[in-house]
C-alpha cells in the first residue's frame, strides 16, 4: 500500500543574530572541533522566520571555502539545527546550514529562491566572515538533494533570482546530491509496486510543494524539476542513491546523472547496493563524499 505525506515526513524526520563565540563540540563522526558559530543570520531583509542560516567558521584567518548544507524533510519539515558536514571545519572549511520556507509557508519556487538568496547573502558578506566567494559547494539529502541539484543546474541562469544582493552569484562549484527527486512526473512510474508514496496524489509531498496534484500542474512541475535545466555549464555532481529506495526511486538519480553526462558535465552516480532512503552503512559513501569535496574545494594540500 502506498501512503502519502505523513509517512514521508515521518521517515525523513528520523533523518536573534549573534556570534556565540569559540566553542568546542563534536562532529557527527565524534571529532572534536573548535569553531565560531553565528546563529540565525537573516539572509532576507524583513523576511520569514525560516529565512535564516547558521554559519560555522573554523579556526584561522581564511578566506575559507564554504560548504552549504540544505536539509531534507519532504519540503515540509527539517531544520538547519541538524547540520551535516561539521567535521570539515577541522580542514578549514566554513559550513553554512540553511533554513528555507517550507511548503506549508509557501509553495514552489519559494524554497529554491530562499536557497539562492542565502548563497547571494553569503557572497555579499564574504569579507565580513572571511569566506572565499569562489569556492562554494552545496550538499543536501532527499528534499535537500532536490534543492542542491537545482542550485547546481541553474547557476548560469537568472532563474529564481529574487530579493537582496542580486548582483551576487548564486552558483556553486559542485553538488553532493543524496537521493533527491529530479523529475516528479516520473516518480510513480519508476516506483512500480515497491514504492510507498503515491506521488501523483494531491496530498503527496511533491503536490504539496507545487500547490496542487502534480499531474494537473505540468508546467509548474517542469519548473521544479532539476532535469529541466541541465546544460554544459552546470556544477560538478556527486549523486548517491540506494537501489532499494522506497520513497525516491533510484531511477530518479540515474536520469539526472545520464543527462549531466550527455551535456558534458562532470557527474558521478554512486549506487548503494541494497540501500534504502538514507542511513547508509556502506563506508564507501563517506569516502566518495570526502574525496569529492576535497577535490572541488581544492583541499588537497590542506
Coordinates of C-alpha atoms in Angstrom, one line a residue:
X1 CA 0.0 0.0 0.0
X2 CA 1.2 3.5 -0.9
X3 CA 0.9 6.1 1.8
X4 CA 1.1 9.8 1.5
X5 CA 2.6 12.8 3.3
X6 CA 2.6 11.6 6.9
X7 CA 4.7 8.5 6.1
X8 CA 7.2 10.5 4.1
X9 CA 7.6 13.2 6.7
X10 CA 8.0 10.6 9.5
X11 CA 10.7 8.7 7.6
X12 CA 12.7 11.8 6.7
X13 CA 12.4 13.3 10.1
X14 CA 14.1 10.3 11.5
X15 CA 16.8 11.7 9.2
X16 CA 18.4 37.0 17.2
X17 CA 21.7 37.0 15.1
X18 CA 24.9 36.9 17.1
X19 CA 28.2 35.2 17.4
X20 CA 28.2 32.5 20.0
X21 CA 31.9 32.7 20.2
X22 CA 34.5 30.0 20.1
X23 CA 33.1 26.6 21.1
X24 CA 34.4 23.1 21.3
X25 CA 31.9 20.5 20.1
X26 CA 31.7 17.1 18.4
X27 CA 31.1 16.3 14.8
X28 CA 28.8 13.5 13.6
X29 CA 31.9 11.3 13.5
X30 CA 32.9 12.1 17.0
X31 CA 35.8 14.5 16.2
X32 CA 36.4 17.5 18.4
X33 CA 36.1 20.8 16.7
X34 CA 36.7 24.4 17.7
X35 CA 34.5 26.8 15.9
X36 CA 32.9 30.2 15.9
X37 CA 29.2 30.0 15.3
X38 CA 26.8 32.7 14.1
X39 CA 23.2 31.5 14.6
X40 CA 20.1 32.7 12.9
X41 CA 21.6 35.1 10.4
X42 CA 18.8 36.6 8.3
X43 CA 19.6 36.3 4.7
X44 CA 16.5 38.2 3.5
X45 CA 15.6 41.7 4.9
X46 CA 12.4 41.7 6.9
X47 CA 11.9 38.1 5.9
X48 CA 10.1 35.0 7.1
X49 CA 11.4 33.3 10.3
X50 CA 12.6 30.4 8.2
X51 CA 14.8 32.6 6.0
X52 CA 17.8 32.3 8.3
X53 CA 21.1 30.4 8.3
X54 CA 23.7 29.3 10.8
X55 CA 27.3 29.9 9.9
X56 CA 30.1 27.9 11.4
X57 CA 33.7 29.2 10.9
X58 CA 36.9 27.2 11.5
X59 CA 39.9 28.5 13.3
X60 CA 42.2 30.7 11.2
X61 CA 42.1 33.8 9.2
X62 CA 40.6 32.5 5.9
X63 CA 39.4 33.1 3.4
X64 CA 37.5 29.8 3.9
X65 CA 35.8 27.7 1.3
X66 CA 32.2 27.2 2.1
X67 CA 30.1 24.0 2.4
X68 CA 26.4 24.9 2.2
X69 CA 24.1 22.3 3.8
X70 CA 20.4 22.2 2.7
X71 CA 18.3 20.0 5.0
X72 CA 15.7 17.5 3.9
X73 CA 12.2 16.8 5.3
X74 CA 9.8 16.4 2.3
X75 CA 9.9 20.2 1.9
X76 CA 7.6 20.3 5.0
X77 CA 9.9 19.6 7.9
X78 CA 13.5 19.6 8.9
X79 CA 15.8 22.2 10.3
X80 CA 19.2 23.9 9.9
X81 CA 19.9 22.8 13.5
X82 CA 20.9 19.3 12.4
X83 CA 23.7 20.4 10.0
X84 CA 25.9 17.8 8.4
X85 CA 29.5 18.3 7.4
X86 CA 30.8 20.0 10.5
X87 CA 33.8 17.7 10.5
X88 CA 35.0 19.8 7.6
X89 CA 35.7 22.7 10.0
X90 CA 38.8 20.8 11.0
X91 CA 40.1 21.2 7.4
X92 CA 39.5 24.9 7.3
X93 CA 36.1 24.8 5.6
X94 CA 33.2 27.1 6.7
X95 CA 29.8 25.4 6.9
X96 CA 26.5 27.3 6.3
X97 CA 23.3 25.4 7.3
X98 CA 20.3 27.0 5.6
X99 CA 16.6 27.1 6.6
X100 CA 14.1 27.8 3.9
X101 CA 10.3 28.4 3.8
X102 CA 8.5 25.0 3.9
X103 CA 5.6 24.1 1.7
X104 CA 3.1 25.0 4.4
X105 CA 4.5 28.5 4.4
X106 CA 4.8 29.0 0.6
X107 CA 4.7 26.8 -2.5
X108 CA 7.5 26.4 -5.1
X109 CA 9.6 28.3 -6.1
X110 CA 9.9 29.8 -2.7
X111 CA 12.3 27.1 -1.5
X112 CA 14.9 27.4 -4.2
X113 CA 14.5 31.2 -4.2
X114 CA 15.5 31.1 -0.5
X115 CA 18.5 28.8 -1.1
X116 CA 19.7 31.1 -3.8
X117 CA 19.1 34.2 -1.6
X118 CA 21.2 32.5 1.1
X119 CA 24.1 31.9 -1.3
X120 CA 24.0 35.5 -2.5
X121 CA 23.9 36.8 1.1
X122 CA 27.0 34.7 1.9
X123 CA 28.9 36.1 -1.0
X124 CA 27.8 39.7 -0.2
X125 CA 29.2 39.2 3.3
X126 CA 32.2 37.2 2.4
X127 CA 34.7 39.8 3.6
X128 CA 32.9 40.1 6.9
X129 CA 33.1 36.4 7.6
X130 CA 36.4 35.7 5.7
X131 CA 34.8 33.4 3.2
X132 CA 36.2 32.5 -0.2
X133 CA 33.4 33.6 -2.6
X134 CA 34.8 31.5 -5.4
X135 CA 34.7 28.2 -3.6
X136 CA 31.1 27.2 -2.7
X137 CA 29.8 23.6 -2.6
X138 CA 26.2 22.6 -1.9
X139 CA 25.2 19.3 -0.1
X140 CA 21.8 18.0 0.6
X141 CA 19.7 14.9 1.1
X142 CA 16.2 13.9 -0.1
X143 CA 14.3 17.2 -0.4
X144 CA 17.6 18.9 0.3
X145 CA 19.1 16.8 -2.5
X146 CA 16.4 18.2 -4.9
X147 CA 17.2 21.8 -3.9
X148 CA 21.0 21.4 -4.2
X149 CA 20.5 19.8 -7.6
X150 CA 18.5 22.8 -8.7
X151 CA 21.4 25.0 -7.4
X152 CA 23.8 23.0 -9.4
X153 CA 21.9 23.3 -12.7
X154 CA 20.7 26.9 -12.5
X155 CA 23.9 28.7 -11.6
X156 CA 24.3 30.1 -15.1
X157 CA 20.7 31.4 -15.4
X158 CA 18.6 34.2 -13.9
X159 CA 16.0 31.6 -12.8
X160 CA 14.7 32.1 -9.2
X161 CA 16.6 35.3 -8.7
X162 CA 14.6 37.5 -6.3
X163 CA 15.3 39.5 -3.2
X164 CA 18.5 41.1 -2.0
X165 CA 22.1 41.1 -3.4
X166 CA 21.0 40.3 -6.9
X167 CA 24.4 41.5 -8.2
X168 CA 25.9 38.4 -6.4
X169 CA 26.1 35.0 -8.0
X170 CA 24.1 32.0 -6.6
X171 CA 26.3 29.5 -8.4
X172 CA 28.2 26.6 -6.8
X173 CA 31.3 24.8 -8.0
X174 CA 29.9 21.4 -7.1
X175 CA 27.0 19.5 -5.6
X176 CA 26.6 16.4 -3.4
X177 CA 23.0 15.2 -4.1
X178 CA 21.9 12.4 -1.9
X179 CA 18.7 10.7 -3.2
X180 CA 16.9 13.8 -4.3
X181 CA 13.9 13.7 -6.7
X182 CA 14.8 15.0 -10.2
X183 CA 11.6 14.5 -12.3
X184 CA 8.4 14.5 -10.2
X185 CA 6.2 13.3 -13.1
X186 CA 8.1 10.1 -13.5
X187 CA 8.2 9.2 -9.8
X188 CA 5.2 6.9 -9.6
X189 CA 6.1 5.1 -12.8
X190 CA 9.7 4.5 -11.5
X191 CA 8.4 3.3 -8.1
X192 CA 6.4 0.4 -9.6
X193 CA 4.9 -1.8 -6.9
X194 CA 7.7 -1.2 -4.4
X195 CA 7.0 2.5 -3.8
X196 CA 5.5 3.7 -0.5
X197 CA 4.3 7.1 -1.7
X198 CA 1.5 7.9 -4.2
X199 CA 3.4 10.9 -5.7
X200 CA 0.6 11.8 -8.0
X201 CA -1.9 12.3 -5.2
X202 CA -2.9 15.8 -4.2
X203 CA -1.5 15.3 -0.7
X204 CA 1.9 13.9 -1.7
X205 CA 5.0 15.9 -0.7
X206 CA 5.6 16.9 -4.3
X207 CA 2.0 18.0 -4.8
X208 CA 2.1 20.0 -1.6
X209 CA 5.3 21.6 -2.7
X210 CA 3.8 22.6 -6.1
X211 CA 0.4 23.6 -4.7
X212 CA -1.7 21.0 -6.5
X213 CA -1.7 17.5 -7.8
X214 CA 1.5 17.3 -9.9
X215 CA -0.2 15.7 -13.0
X216 CA -2.5 18.7 -13.1
X217 CA 0.3 21.2 -12.8
X218 CA 2.6 20.1 -15.6
X219 CA 4.2 23.5 -16.4
X220 CA 4.9 24.3 -12.7
X221 CA 6.3 20.8 -12.1
X222 CA 8.7 21.2 -15.0
X223 CA 10.0 24.4 -13.5
X224 CA 10.7 22.4 -10.3
X225 CA 12.5 19.5 -11.9
X226 CA 16.3 19.7 -11.9
X227 CA 16.3 17.7 -15.1
X228 CA 14.7 20.7 -16.9
X229 CA 17.8 22.9 -16.6
X230 CA 20.7 20.6 -17.4
X231 CA 23.3 22.3 -19.6
X232 CA 27.0 22.1 -20.3
X233 CA 27.7 24.9 -17.8
X234 CA 26.4 23.1 -14.7
X235 CA 28.3 22.4 -11.5
X236 CA 30.1 19.0 -11.0
X237 CA 27.8 16.4 -9.3
X238 CA 28.3 13.5 -7.0
X239 CA 25.0 11.7 -6.7
X240 CA 24.4 9.0 -4.1
X241 CA 21.3 6.8 -4.0
X242 CA 20.3 3.4 -2.7
X243 CA 19.0 1.0 -5.3
X244 CA 16.1 -0.1 -2.9
X245 CA 14.9 3.3 -2.0
X246 CA 11.1 3.1 -1.4
X247 CA 10.5 6.8 -1.3
X248 CA 12.5 8.2 -4.2
X249 CA 13.3 5.6 -6.8
X250 CA 16.9 5.1 -7.7
X251 CA 16.0 5.8 -11.3
X252 CA 15.5 9.5 -10.4
X253 CA 19.2 9.8 -9.9
X254 CA 20.0 7.7 -13.0
X255 CA 18.2 10.0 -15.3
X256 CA 19.9 13.1 -13.9
X257 CA 23.3 11.5 -14.0
X258 CA 22.8 10.5 -17.6
X259 CA 21.5 13.9 -18.6
X260 CA 24.5 15.6 -17.0
X261 CA 27.0 13.3 -18.7
X262 CA 25.3 13.7 -22.0
X263 CA 25.7 17.5 -21.6
X264 CA 29.4 17.1 -20.9
X265 CA 29.2 17.8 -17.1
X266 CA 31.3 16.0 -14.6
X267 CA 28.9 13.7 -12.8
X268 CA 29.3 10.5 -10.8
X269 CA 26.5 8.3 -9.5
X270 CA 27.4 6.1 -6.6
X271 CA 24.8 3.4 -6.1
X272 CA 24.4 1.9 -2.6
X273 CA 23.6 -1.8 -3.1
X274 CA 20.5 -2.6 -1.0
X275 CA 20.4 0.9 0.2
X276 CA 17.0 2.4 1.3
X277 CA 16.2 6.1 1.8
X278 CA 19.4 7.2 3.6
X279 CA 21.1 5.8 6.8
X280 CA 23.7 4.1 4.6
X281 CA 26.1 1.7 6.2
X282 CA 28.4 1.5 3.2
X283 CA 31.7 3.0 4.2
X284 CA 32.3 3.9 0.6
X285 CA 29.6 6.6 0.9
X286 CA 31.8 8.6 3.3
X287 CA 34.9 8.1 1.1
X288 CA 33.1 9.2 -2.0
X289 CA 31.9 12.4 -0.4
X290 CA 35.2 13.0 1.3
X291 CA 37.2 12.7 -2.0
X292 CA 34.7 14.8 -4.0
X293 CA 34.6 17.7 -1.5
X294 CA 38.4 17.6 -1.2
X295 CA 38.8 17.8 -5.0
X296 CA 36.3 20.5 -5.7
X297 CA 37.0 22.8 -2.8
X298 CA 40.7 22.3 -3.6
X299 CA 41.7 21.0 -0.2
X300 CA 44.4 18.5 -1.4
X301 CA 47.2 20.5 0.2
X302 CA 45.4 21.3 3.4

